[in-house]
């Protein structure tokens, strides 16, 4: 995929709208290092923003019209801010949802002309939706002179996705795209939204491996996973009323209600209970330079997603197995919601190119042709390009 060039985007904005833009906002996609399907269960996550972005060149207008053009779809859409109503789908729904959420929390959004481009693949589990939301939020905030506060903006963008577009996501992706610090992953407590910066162990890097499988069924399956988690919490509360979410439950306690739970619900809850604090453990292993333990945790996370939570697929399992076969790989797992999309591997930095050649070659030969693998350093959250 062609790399995003903010200067070119600003130039094209000028061509499209016949004046100079006010600026360009960039928001990154993310991988999650560990802590999968824990955000909506109040647990911990450890996402890392990647060097792939959505860019929004913008200019304020004198009225209340929101006009946007997406280069990837060669499509333009517009709407009056005062007439935005929940239920709008398509790419423009994510943009309009941000304006709607800002207004719903009392901000006054100015009309704006937006030109959108990205070098983040869609539907690959790298949070292109959250990146579009945060880049739009950064652009609309700047055009409307609204102060930028990353945690608040992540919450507003999630509200737009939940209540305007109608997708029941958790908070991880928006927080990663808004609040990651340059050079570090973000250890986030999804209950308190307190975060801390976590550096990768020296000498290691993250390789992103796209399976090429697109997550067409993810919506329904994702909601079913959430319902299983809620069913487990309801059963636990009968005996332990203090339980707020699966994060509060140990594997031993979960086992005490096993016979009252459907077997599938039990397995799903087991994954979440085991995964909720893995991000804290992985951050501790990184800090201690205990790379063997780090790799072990990453592998355990994937195995739980495959066997207990059941959100992997044949292609992701093959990618993970091919990666783990390599000596320079510490651990590998699927990243994001699952059902397709990407896997990540923690790899010795000096051997990353060899790793990519070998795994990509075997994957392309035995599974799917032409899939994109890349190394990413951790980048910072949504920002304006001067
Ligand atoms: C998607 C959602 C996130 C999170 C992950 C699974 O990316 O948007 O909120 O639930 O799946 O960890």
Tab-separated table of C-alpha atoms and ligand atoms in Angstrom:
chain	number	residue	atom	x	y	z
A	1	UNK	CA	0.000	0.000	0.000
A	2	UNK	CA	1.299	3.482	-0.937
A	3	UNK	CA	2.549	5.443	2.103
A	4	UNK	CA	0.470	8.392	3.240
A	5	UNK	CA	2.027	11.746	2.388
A	6	UNK	CA	0.478	14.629	4.422
A	7	UNK	CA	1.967	17.289	2.157
A	8	UNK	CA	0.447	15.684	-0.912
A	9	UNK	CA	-2.894	15.382	0.915
A	10	UNK	CA	-2.787	19.115	1.727
A	11	UNK	CA	-2.018	19.831	-1.932
A	12	UNK	CA	-4.919	17.672	-3.099
A	13	UNK	CA	-7.227	19.392	-0.608
A	14	UNK	CA	-6.291	22.674	-2.301
A	15	UNK	CA	-7.084	21.196	-5.729
A	16	UNK	CA	-10.437	19.896	-4.499
A	17	UNK	CA	-11.634	22.958	-2.581
A	18	UNK	CA	-9.835	25.812	-4.333
A	19	UNK	CA	-8.103	27.378	-1.311
A	20	UNK	CA	-5.419	26.346	1.244
A	21	UNK	CA	-6.326	23.887	4.005
A	22	UNK	CA	-6.089	24.850	7.699
A	23	UNK	CA	-4.014	21.718	8.356
A	24	UNK	CA	-3.730	17.939	8.227
A	25	UNK	CA	-4.630	15.600	11.103
A	26	UNK	CA	-3.085	12.140	11.378
A	27	UNK	CA	-4.263	9.253	13.553
A	28	UNK	CA	-2.540	5.860	13.713
A	29	UNK	CA	-3.876	2.317	13.539
A	30	UNK	CA	-2.817	-0.127	16.225
A	31	UNK	CA	-1.842	-3.661	17.055
A	32	UNK	CA	-2.635	-5.059	20.465
A	33	UNK	CA	0.342	-6.807	22.071
A	34	UNK	CA	-1.862	-8.669	24.570
A	35	UNK	CA	-5.192	-8.384	26.422
A	36	UNK	CA	-7.748	-9.414	23.812
A	37	UNK	CA	-11.494	-9.147	24.419
A	38	UNK	CA	-10.714	-7.784	27.864
A	39	UNK	CA	-11.593	-4.114	27.257
A	40	UNK	CA	-15.378	-4.610	27.417
A	41	UNK	CA	-14.814	-6.833	30.468
A	42	UNK	CA	-13.090	-4.072	32.429
A	43	UNK	CA	-9.632	-5.666	32.176
A	44	UNK	CA	-6.229	-4.504	30.904
A	45	UNK	CA	-4.983	-4.122	27.319
A	46	UNK	CA	-1.548	-3.322	25.850
A	47	UNK	CA	-1.992	-1.785	22.387
A	48	UNK	CA	0.774	-0.147	20.350
A	49	UNK	CA	0.032	2.505	17.713
A	50	UNK	CA	1.677	1.644	14.382
A	51	UNK	CA	3.282	3.629	11.586
A	52	UNK	CA	0.159	3.430	9.418
A	53	UNK	CA	-2.300	6.285	9.558
A	54	UNK	CA	-5.521	7.839	8.428
A	55	UNK	CA	-4.951	11.443	7.327
A	56	UNK	CA	-7.607	14.159	7.179
A	57	UNK	CA	-6.764	17.476	5.484
A	58	UNK	CA	-9.256	20.070	6.656
A	59	UNK	CA	-10.508	23.615	6.333
A	60	UNK	CA	-13.248	25.307	8.375
A	61	UNK	CA	-16.322	26.628	6.576
A	62	UNK	CA	-18.523	29.561	7.500
A	63	UNK	CA	-21.653	27.401	7.841
A	64	UNK	CA	-22.706	24.111	9.500
A	65	UNK	CA	-22.123	21.771	6.558
A	66	UNK	CA	-19.798	18.813	6.922
A	67	UNK	CA	-18.366	17.872	3.568
A	68	UNK	CA	-15.927	14.995	3.141
A	69	UNK	CA	-14.186	13.187	0.306
A	70	UNK	CA	-12.528	9.781	0.802
A	71	UNK	CA	-9.816	9.065	-1.762
A	72	UNK	CA	-9.969	5.312	-1.108
A	73	UNK	CA	-13.621	5.208	-2.149
A	74	UNK	CA	-13.452	8.055	-4.701
A	75	UNK	CA	-16.614	9.283	-3.046
A	76	UNK	CA	-17.864	12.577	-1.577
A	77	UNK	CA	-20.566	12.933	1.069
A	78	UNK	CA	-22.034	15.852	2.978
A	79	UNK	CA	-24.478	16.493	5.792
A	80	UNK	CA	-25.824	19.357	7.866
A	81	UNK	CA	-24.495	19.077	11.421
A	82	UNK	CA	-27.905	20.031	12.841
A	83	UNK	CA	-29.609	17.205	10.979
A	84	UNK	CA	-27.295	14.325	11.960
A	85	UNK	CA	-29.287	11.315	13.196
A	86	UNK	CA	-27.866	7.993	14.495
A	87	UNK	CA	-27.894	4.988	12.186
A	88	UNK	CA	-25.725	6.376	9.363
A	89	UNK	CA	-23.525	3.646	7.872
A	90	UNK	CA	-20.548	3.602	5.496
A	91	UNK	CA	-17.260	5.454	5.932
A	92	UNK	CA	-18.996	8.817	6.296
A	93	UNK	CA	-20.957	7.498	9.299
A	94	UNK	CA	-17.689	7.333	11.269
A	95	UNK	CA	-16.849	10.947	10.395
A	96	UNK	CA	-20.361	12.284	11.007
A	97	UNK	CA	-20.583	10.221	14.228
A	98	UNK	CA	-17.648	12.165	15.629
A	99	UNK	CA	-19.318	15.511	14.898
A	100	UNK	CA	-22.564	14.168	16.413
A	101	UNK	CA	-20.782	12.943	19.581
A	102	UNK	CA	-18.918	16.262	20.003
A	103	UNK	CA	-22.210	18.163	19.713
A	104	UNK	CA	-23.992	15.703	22.040
A	105	UNK	CA	-21.472	16.493	24.762
A	106	UNK	CA	-21.946	20.239	24.379
A	107	UNK	CA	-19.241	21.292	21.914
A	108	UNK	CA	-20.121	23.523	18.987
A	109	UNK	CA	-18.702	22.035	15.773
A	110	UNK	CA	-18.063	24.285	12.772
A	111	UNK	CA	-18.810	23.140	9.255
A	112	UNK	CA	-15.678	21.857	7.493
A	113	UNK	CA	-14.323	20.480	4.229
A	114	UNK	CA	-12.380	17.262	4.739
A	115	UNK	CA	-10.190	15.185	2.423
A	116	UNK	CA	-9.374	11.703	3.729
A	117	UNK	CA	-6.585	9.291	2.786
A	118	UNK	CA	-4.915	6.357	4.549
A	119	UNK	CA	-2.097	3.851	4.383
A	120	UNK	CA	-3.847	1.593	6.861
A	121	UNK	CA	-5.605	-1.407	5.312
A	122	UNK	CA	-9.362	-1.646	6.030
A	123	UNK	CA	-10.967	-4.614	7.791
A	124	UNK	CA	-7.527	-6.034	8.632
A	125	UNK	CA	-8.018	-5.718	12.379
A	126	UNK	CA	-5.643	-2.723	12.607
A	127	UNK	CA	-8.341	-0.271	13.758
A	128	UNK	CA	-8.856	1.720	10.611
A	129	UNK	CA	-12.276	2.779	11.968
A	130	UNK	CA	-10.855	4.192	15.192
A	131	UNK	CA	-8.058	5.908	13.220
A	132	UNK	CA	-10.674	7.518	10.925
A	133	UNK	CA	-12.633	8.657	13.972
A	134	UNK	CA	-9.618	10.115	15.779
A	135	UNK	CA	-8.229	11.831	12.669
A	136	UNK	CA	-11.691	13.330	12.059
A	137	UNK	CA	-11.947	14.378	15.710
A	138	UNK	CA	-8.485	15.987	15.594
A	139	UNK	CA	-9.425	17.851	12.386
A	140	UNK	CA	-12.887	18.966	13.563
A	141	UNK	CA	-11.516	20.038	16.970
A	142	UNK	CA	-8.827	22.155	15.333
A	143	UNK	CA	-11.313	23.678	12.854
A	144	UNK	CA	-13.736	24.428	15.728
A	145	UNK	CA	-11.103	25.604	18.252
A	146	UNK	CA	-11.922	22.815	20.701
A	147	UNK	CA	-9.069	21.870	23.082
A	148	UNK	CA	-7.566	18.460	22.407
A	149	UNK	CA	-7.769	16.117	25.366
A	150	UNK	CA	-6.887	12.568	24.194
A	151	UNK	CA	-8.832	10.477	26.749
A	152	UNK	CA	-11.973	12.567	26.410
A	153	UNK	CA	-11.731	12.457	22.618
A	154	UNK	CA	-11.257	8.677	22.640
A	155	UNK	CA	-14.434	8.384	24.720
A	156	UNK	CA	-16.366	10.678	22.373
A	157	UNK	CA	-15.195	8.737	19.314
A	158	UNK	CA	-16.263	5.485	20.924
A	159	UNK	CA	-19.656	7.028	21.674
A	160	UNK	CA	-19.954	7.966	17.995
A	161	UNK	CA	-19.134	4.391	16.936
A	162	UNK	CA	-21.453	2.791	19.546
A	163	UNK	CA	-24.439	5.122	19.360
A	164	UNK	CA	-24.268	6.778	15.928
A	165	UNK	CA	-22.821	4.060	13.679
A	166	UNK	CA	-24.188	1.268	15.881
A	167	UNK	CA	-21.061	-0.884	16.386
A	168	UNK	CA	-20.662	-2.208	19.954
A	169	UNK	CA	-16.860	-1.886	20.262
A	170	UNK	CA	-14.877	-1.410	23.491
A	171	UNK	CA	-12.557	1.519	24.274
A	172	UNK	CA	-9.162	0.011	23.358
A	173	UNK	CA	-8.859	1.081	19.729
A	174	UNK	CA	-9.861	4.698	20.285
A	175	UNK	CA	-7.551	4.993	23.301
A	176	UNK	CA	-4.642	3.531	21.331
A	177	UNK	CA	-5.177	5.905	18.405
A	178	UNK	CA	-5.629	8.911	20.716
A	179	UNK	CA	-3.284	8.409	23.630
A	180	UNK	CA	-0.249	6.263	22.733
A	181	UNK	CA	3.096	7.940	23.337
A	182	UNK	CA	5.823	7.952	20.698
A	183	UNK	CA	8.165	5.005	21.282
A	184	UNK	CA	5.933	3.055	23.657
A	185	UNK	CA	2.923	0.765	23.898
A	186	UNK	CA	0.069	1.772	26.219
A	187	UNK	CA	-0.761	-0.345	29.276
A	188	UNK	CA	-4.375	0.627	29.832
A	189	UNK	CA	-6.737	-0.208	32.659
A	190	UNK	CA	-10.046	-0.238	30.783
A	191	UNK	CA	-12.028	0.323	33.963
A	192	UNK	CA	-10.305	3.501	35.180
A	193	UNK	CA	-8.827	4.488	31.783
A	194	UNK	CA	-5.503	5.070	33.526
A	195	UNK	CA	-2.637	4.353	31.181
A	196	UNK	CA	1.136	4.070	31.330
A	197	UNK	CA	3.803	3.931	28.647
A	198	UNK	CA	5.548	0.557	28.163
A	199	UNK	CA	8.706	0.224	26.080
A	200	UNK	CA	9.479	-2.909	24.092
A	201	UNK	CA	12.453	-4.934	25.366
A	202	UNK	CA	15.720	-3.673	23.850
A	203	UNK	CA	16.673	-5.508	20.672
A	204	UNK	CA	13.154	-6.703	19.834
A	205	UNK	CA	10.589	-5.467	17.372
A	206	UNK	CA	6.981	-6.154	16.394
A	207	UNK	CA	6.215	-7.711	13.015
A	208	UNK	CA	2.657	-7.306	11.717
A	209	UNK	CA	1.482	-10.162	9.491
A	210	UNK	CA	-1.730	-9.723	7.491
A	211	UNK	CA	-3.520	-13.054	6.959
A	212	UNK	CA	-5.477	-11.542	4.068
A	213	UNK	CA	-8.707	-12.890	5.594
A	214	UNK	CA	-11.229	-10.075	5.954
A	215	UNK	CA	-13.498	-10.005	8.963
A	216	UNK	CA	-16.869	-10.057	7.227
A	217	UNK	CA	-18.680	-11.969	9.998
A	218	UNK	CA	-16.946	-10.208	12.843
A	219	UNK	CA	-19.893	-7.967	13.793
A	220	UNK	CA	-22.284	-10.729	14.778
A	221	UNK	CA	-19.651	-13.010	16.290
A	222	UNK	CA	-18.192	-10.136	18.313
A	223	UNK	CA	-21.584	-9.365	19.826
A	224	UNK	CA	-22.144	-13.034	20.627
A	225	UNK	CA	-18.829	-13.102	22.520
A	226	UNK	CA	-19.928	-10.067	24.513
A	227	UNK	CA	-23.237	-11.749	25.359
A	228	UNK	CA	-21.413	-14.869	26.621
A	229	UNK	CA	-19.299	-12.692	28.921
A	230	UNK	CA	-22.440	-10.963	30.233
A	231	UNK	CA	-24.141	-14.326	30.839
A	232	UNK	CA	-21.143	-15.501	32.882
A	233	UNK	CA	-21.169	-12.304	34.967
A	234	UNK	CA	-24.923	-12.672	35.635
A	235	UNK	CA	-24.424	-16.238	36.930
A	236	UNK	CA	-21.439	-15.200	39.080
A	237	UNK	CA	-23.396	-12.332	40.631
A	238	UNK	CA	-25.969	-14.725	42.084
A	239	UNK	CA	-23.265	-15.992	44.459
A	240	UNK	CA	-20.870	-13.027	44.442
A	241	UNK	CA	-22.885	-9.794	44.148
A	242	UNK	CA	-19.696	-7.716	44.340
A	243	UNK	CA	-18.544	-8.911	40.881
A	244	UNK	CA	-18.622	-5.924	38.495
A	245	UNK	CA	-17.105	-7.627	35.447
A	246	UNK	CA	-15.019	-10.700	34.560
A	247	UNK	CA	-11.931	-8.757	35.529
A	248	UNK	CA	-12.923	-9.218	39.186
A	249	UNK	CA	-13.052	-13.012	38.925
A	250	UNK	CA	-10.315	-15.617	39.412
A	251	UNK	CA	-10.227	-18.916	37.525
A	252	UNK	CA	-11.023	-20.707	40.820
A	253	UNK	CA	-14.092	-18.582	41.462
A	254	UNK	CA	-15.309	-19.028	37.898
A	255	UNK	CA	-15.023	-22.812	38.372
A	256	UNK	CA	-17.492	-22.666	41.295
A	257	UNK	CA	-20.339	-21.722	38.925
A	258	UNK	CA	-19.300	-24.071	36.124
A	259	UNK	CA	-22.299	-26.421	36.333
A	260	UNK	CA	-24.699	-23.480	36.008
A	261	UNK	CA	-23.079	-22.228	32.812
A	262	UNK	CA	-23.444	-23.380	29.267
A	263	UNK	CA	-20.165	-25.114	28.274
A	264	UNK	CA	-19.419	-22.506	25.575
A	265	UNK	CA	-20.095	-19.590	27.925
A	266	UNK	CA	-17.763	-21.181	30.465
A	267	UNK	CA	-14.910	-21.509	27.963
A	268	UNK	CA	-15.331	-17.910	26.784
A	269	UNK	CA	-15.268	-16.630	30.351
A	270	UNK	CA	-12.200	-18.760	31.119
A	271	UNK	CA	-10.252	-16.991	28.375
A	272	UNK	CA	-11.210	-13.542	29.671
A	273	UNK	CA	-10.370	-14.415	33.264
A	274	UNK	CA	-6.928	-15.696	32.221
A	275	UNK	CA	-6.328	-12.765	29.822
A	276	UNK	CA	-7.466	-9.817	31.973
A	277	UNK	CA	-4.135	-9.296	33.765
A	278	UNK	CA	-1.790	-10.685	31.094
A	279	UNK	CA	-1.027	-7.133	29.892
A	280	UNK	CA	0.244	-6.261	33.377
A	281	UNK	CA	2.364	-9.445	33.383
A	282	UNK	CA	3.725	-8.756	29.885
A	283	UNK	CA	4.660	-5.179	30.825
A	284	UNK	CA	6.482	-6.543	33.893
A	285	UNK	CA	8.320	-9.129	31.769
A	286	UNK	CA	9.380	-6.359	29.323
A	287	UNK	CA	10.619	-4.177	32.175
A	288	UNK	CA	12.599	-7.072	33.657
A	289	UNK	CA	14.069	-7.974	30.260
A	290	UNK	CA	12.562	-11.458	30.704
A	291	UNK	CA	11.950	-12.062	27.020
A	292	UNK	CA	11.322	-15.791	27.404
A	293	UNK	CA	8.410	-15.065	29.752
A	294	UNK	CA	7.169	-12.342	27.391
A	295	UNK	CA	7.071	-14.795	24.483
A	296	UNK	CA	5.330	-17.395	26.640
A	297	UNK	CA	2.579	-14.931	27.635
A	298	UNK	CA	2.010	-13.902	24.018
A	299	UNK	CA	1.713	-17.542	22.962
A	300	UNK	CA	-0.663	-18.373	25.813
A	301	UNK	CA	-2.889	-15.480	24.795
A	302	UNK	CA	-3.217	-16.790	21.246
A	303	UNK	CA	-3.879	-20.335	22.431
A	304	UNK	CA	-6.722	-19.073	24.654
A	305	UNK	CA	-8.228	-17.074	21.788
A	306	UNK	CA	-8.017	-20.163	19.576
A	307	UNK	CA	-9.230	-22.868	21.980
A	308	UNK	CA	-11.385	-21.106	24.579
A	309	UNK	CA	-12.669	-17.862	23.072
A	310	UNK	CA	-12.721	-19.335	19.543
A	311	UNK	CA	-12.021	-16.213	17.508
A	312	UNK	CA	-9.066	-17.486	15.488
A	313	UNK	CA	-9.257	-19.098	12.053
A	314	UNK	CA	-7.160	-21.574	10.078
A	315	UNK	CA	-5.091	-18.881	8.362
A	316	UNK	CA	-4.255	-17.018	11.584
A	317	UNK	CA	-3.286	-20.284	13.299
A	318	UNK	CA	-1.022	-21.166	10.382
A	319	UNK	CA	0.641	-17.754	10.463
A	320	UNK	CA	1.219	-18.051	14.190
A	321	UNK	CA	2.647	-21.568	13.815
A	322	UNK	CA	4.957	-20.509	10.965
A	323	UNK	CA	6.172	-17.562	13.046
A	324	UNK	CA	6.771	-19.655	16.164
A	325	UNK	CA	8.860	-22.119	14.116
A	326	UNK	CA	11.478	-19.404	13.620
A	327	UNK	CA	14.327	-19.190	16.094
A	328	UNK	CA	14.322	-15.348	16.113
A	329	UNK	CA	10.622	-15.255	17.150
A	330	UNK	CA	9.826	-15.042	20.859
A	331	UNK	CA	6.073	-15.437	20.533
A	332	UNK	CA	3.193	-14.838	18.122
A	333	UNK	CA	-0.543	-14.294	18.390
A	334	UNK	CA	-3.545	-12.940	16.540
A	335	UNK	CA	-4.219	-9.275	17.277
A	336	UNK	CA	-7.557	-7.433	17.482
A	337	UNK	CA	-11.006	-8.980	17.431
A	338	UNK	CA	-9.926	-12.065	15.442
A	339	UNK	CA	-11.868	-14.045	12.796
A	340	UNK	CA	-9.219	-12.901	10.284
A	341	UNK	CA	-7.083	-9.792	10.015
A	342	UNK	CA	-3.557	-9.719	11.408
A	343	UNK	CA	-1.217	-11.639	13.683
A	344	UNK	CA	1.851	-10.156	15.364
A	345	UNK	CA	5.217	-11.633	16.300
A	346	UNK	CA	7.813	-10.340	18.734
A	347	UNK	CA	11.081	-10.807	16.858
A	348	UNK	CA	14.809	-10.081	17.331
A	349	UNK	CA	15.182	-6.726	15.599
A	350	UNK	CA	18.362	-7.701	13.739
A	351	UNK	CA	16.642	-10.710	12.162
A	352	UNK	CA	13.282	-9.119	11.358
A	353	UNK	CA	13.950	-8.932	7.606
A	354	UNK	CA	14.985	-12.608	7.470
A	355	UNK	CA	11.941	-13.508	9.558
A	356	UNK	CA	9.575	-11.651	7.242
A	357	UNK	CA	11.096	-13.217	4.103
A	358	UNK	CA	10.874	-16.731	5.496
A	359	UNK	CA	7.395	-16.599	7.035
A	360	UNK	CA	5.849	-14.582	4.220
A	361	UNK	CA	7.272	-16.958	1.642
A	362	UNK	CA	5.910	-20.061	3.391
A	363	UNK	CA	2.538	-18.428	4.042
A	364	UNK	CA	2.200	-17.275	0.451
A	365	UNK	CA	3.130	-20.692	-0.903
A	366	UNK	CA	0.916	-22.760	1.339
A	367	UNK	CA	-1.996	-20.443	2.195
A	368	UNK	CA	-2.515	-17.144	0.393
A	369	UNK	CA	-0.612	-15.069	-2.136
A	370	UNK	CA	0.489	-11.456	-1.792
A	371	UNK	CA	-0.063	-10.640	1.864
A	372	UNK	CA	1.561	-7.602	3.453
A	373	UNK	CA	3.984	-8.106	6.381
A	374	UNK	CA	5.758	-5.169	7.976
A	375	UNK	CA	7.774	-4.035	10.968
A	376	UNK	CA	6.424	-1.136	12.989
A	377	UNK	CA	7.929	0.917	15.733
A	378	UNK	CA	5.525	2.314	18.336
A	379	UNK	CA	4.256	5.763	17.283
A	380	UNK	CA	2.343	8.523	19.072
A	381	UNK	CA	-1.421	9.115	18.988
A	382	UNK	CA	-3.503	11.515	16.873
A	383	UNK	CA	-1.702	14.757	15.986
A	384	UNK	CA	-1.711	17.749	13.691
A	385	UNK	CA	0.947	18.058	11.019
A	386	UNK	CA	2.241	21.610	10.887
B	1	LIG	C1	-12.049	-4.853	18.499
B	1	LIG	C2	-12.785	-3.843	19.363
B	1	LIG	C3	-12.008	-3.558	20.654
B	1	LIG	C4	-11.639	-4.861	21.365
B	1	LIG	C5	-11.001	-5.857	20.404
B	1	LIG	C6	-10.763	-7.220	21.027
B	1	LIG	O1	-10.848	-4.317	18.038
B	1	LIG	O2	-12.978	-2.639	18.663
B	1	LIG	O3	-12.758	-2.722	21.487
B	1	LIG	O4	-12.759	-5.418	22.014
B	1	LIG	O5	-11.794	-6.050	19.248
B	1	LIG	O6	-9.792	-7.144	22.012
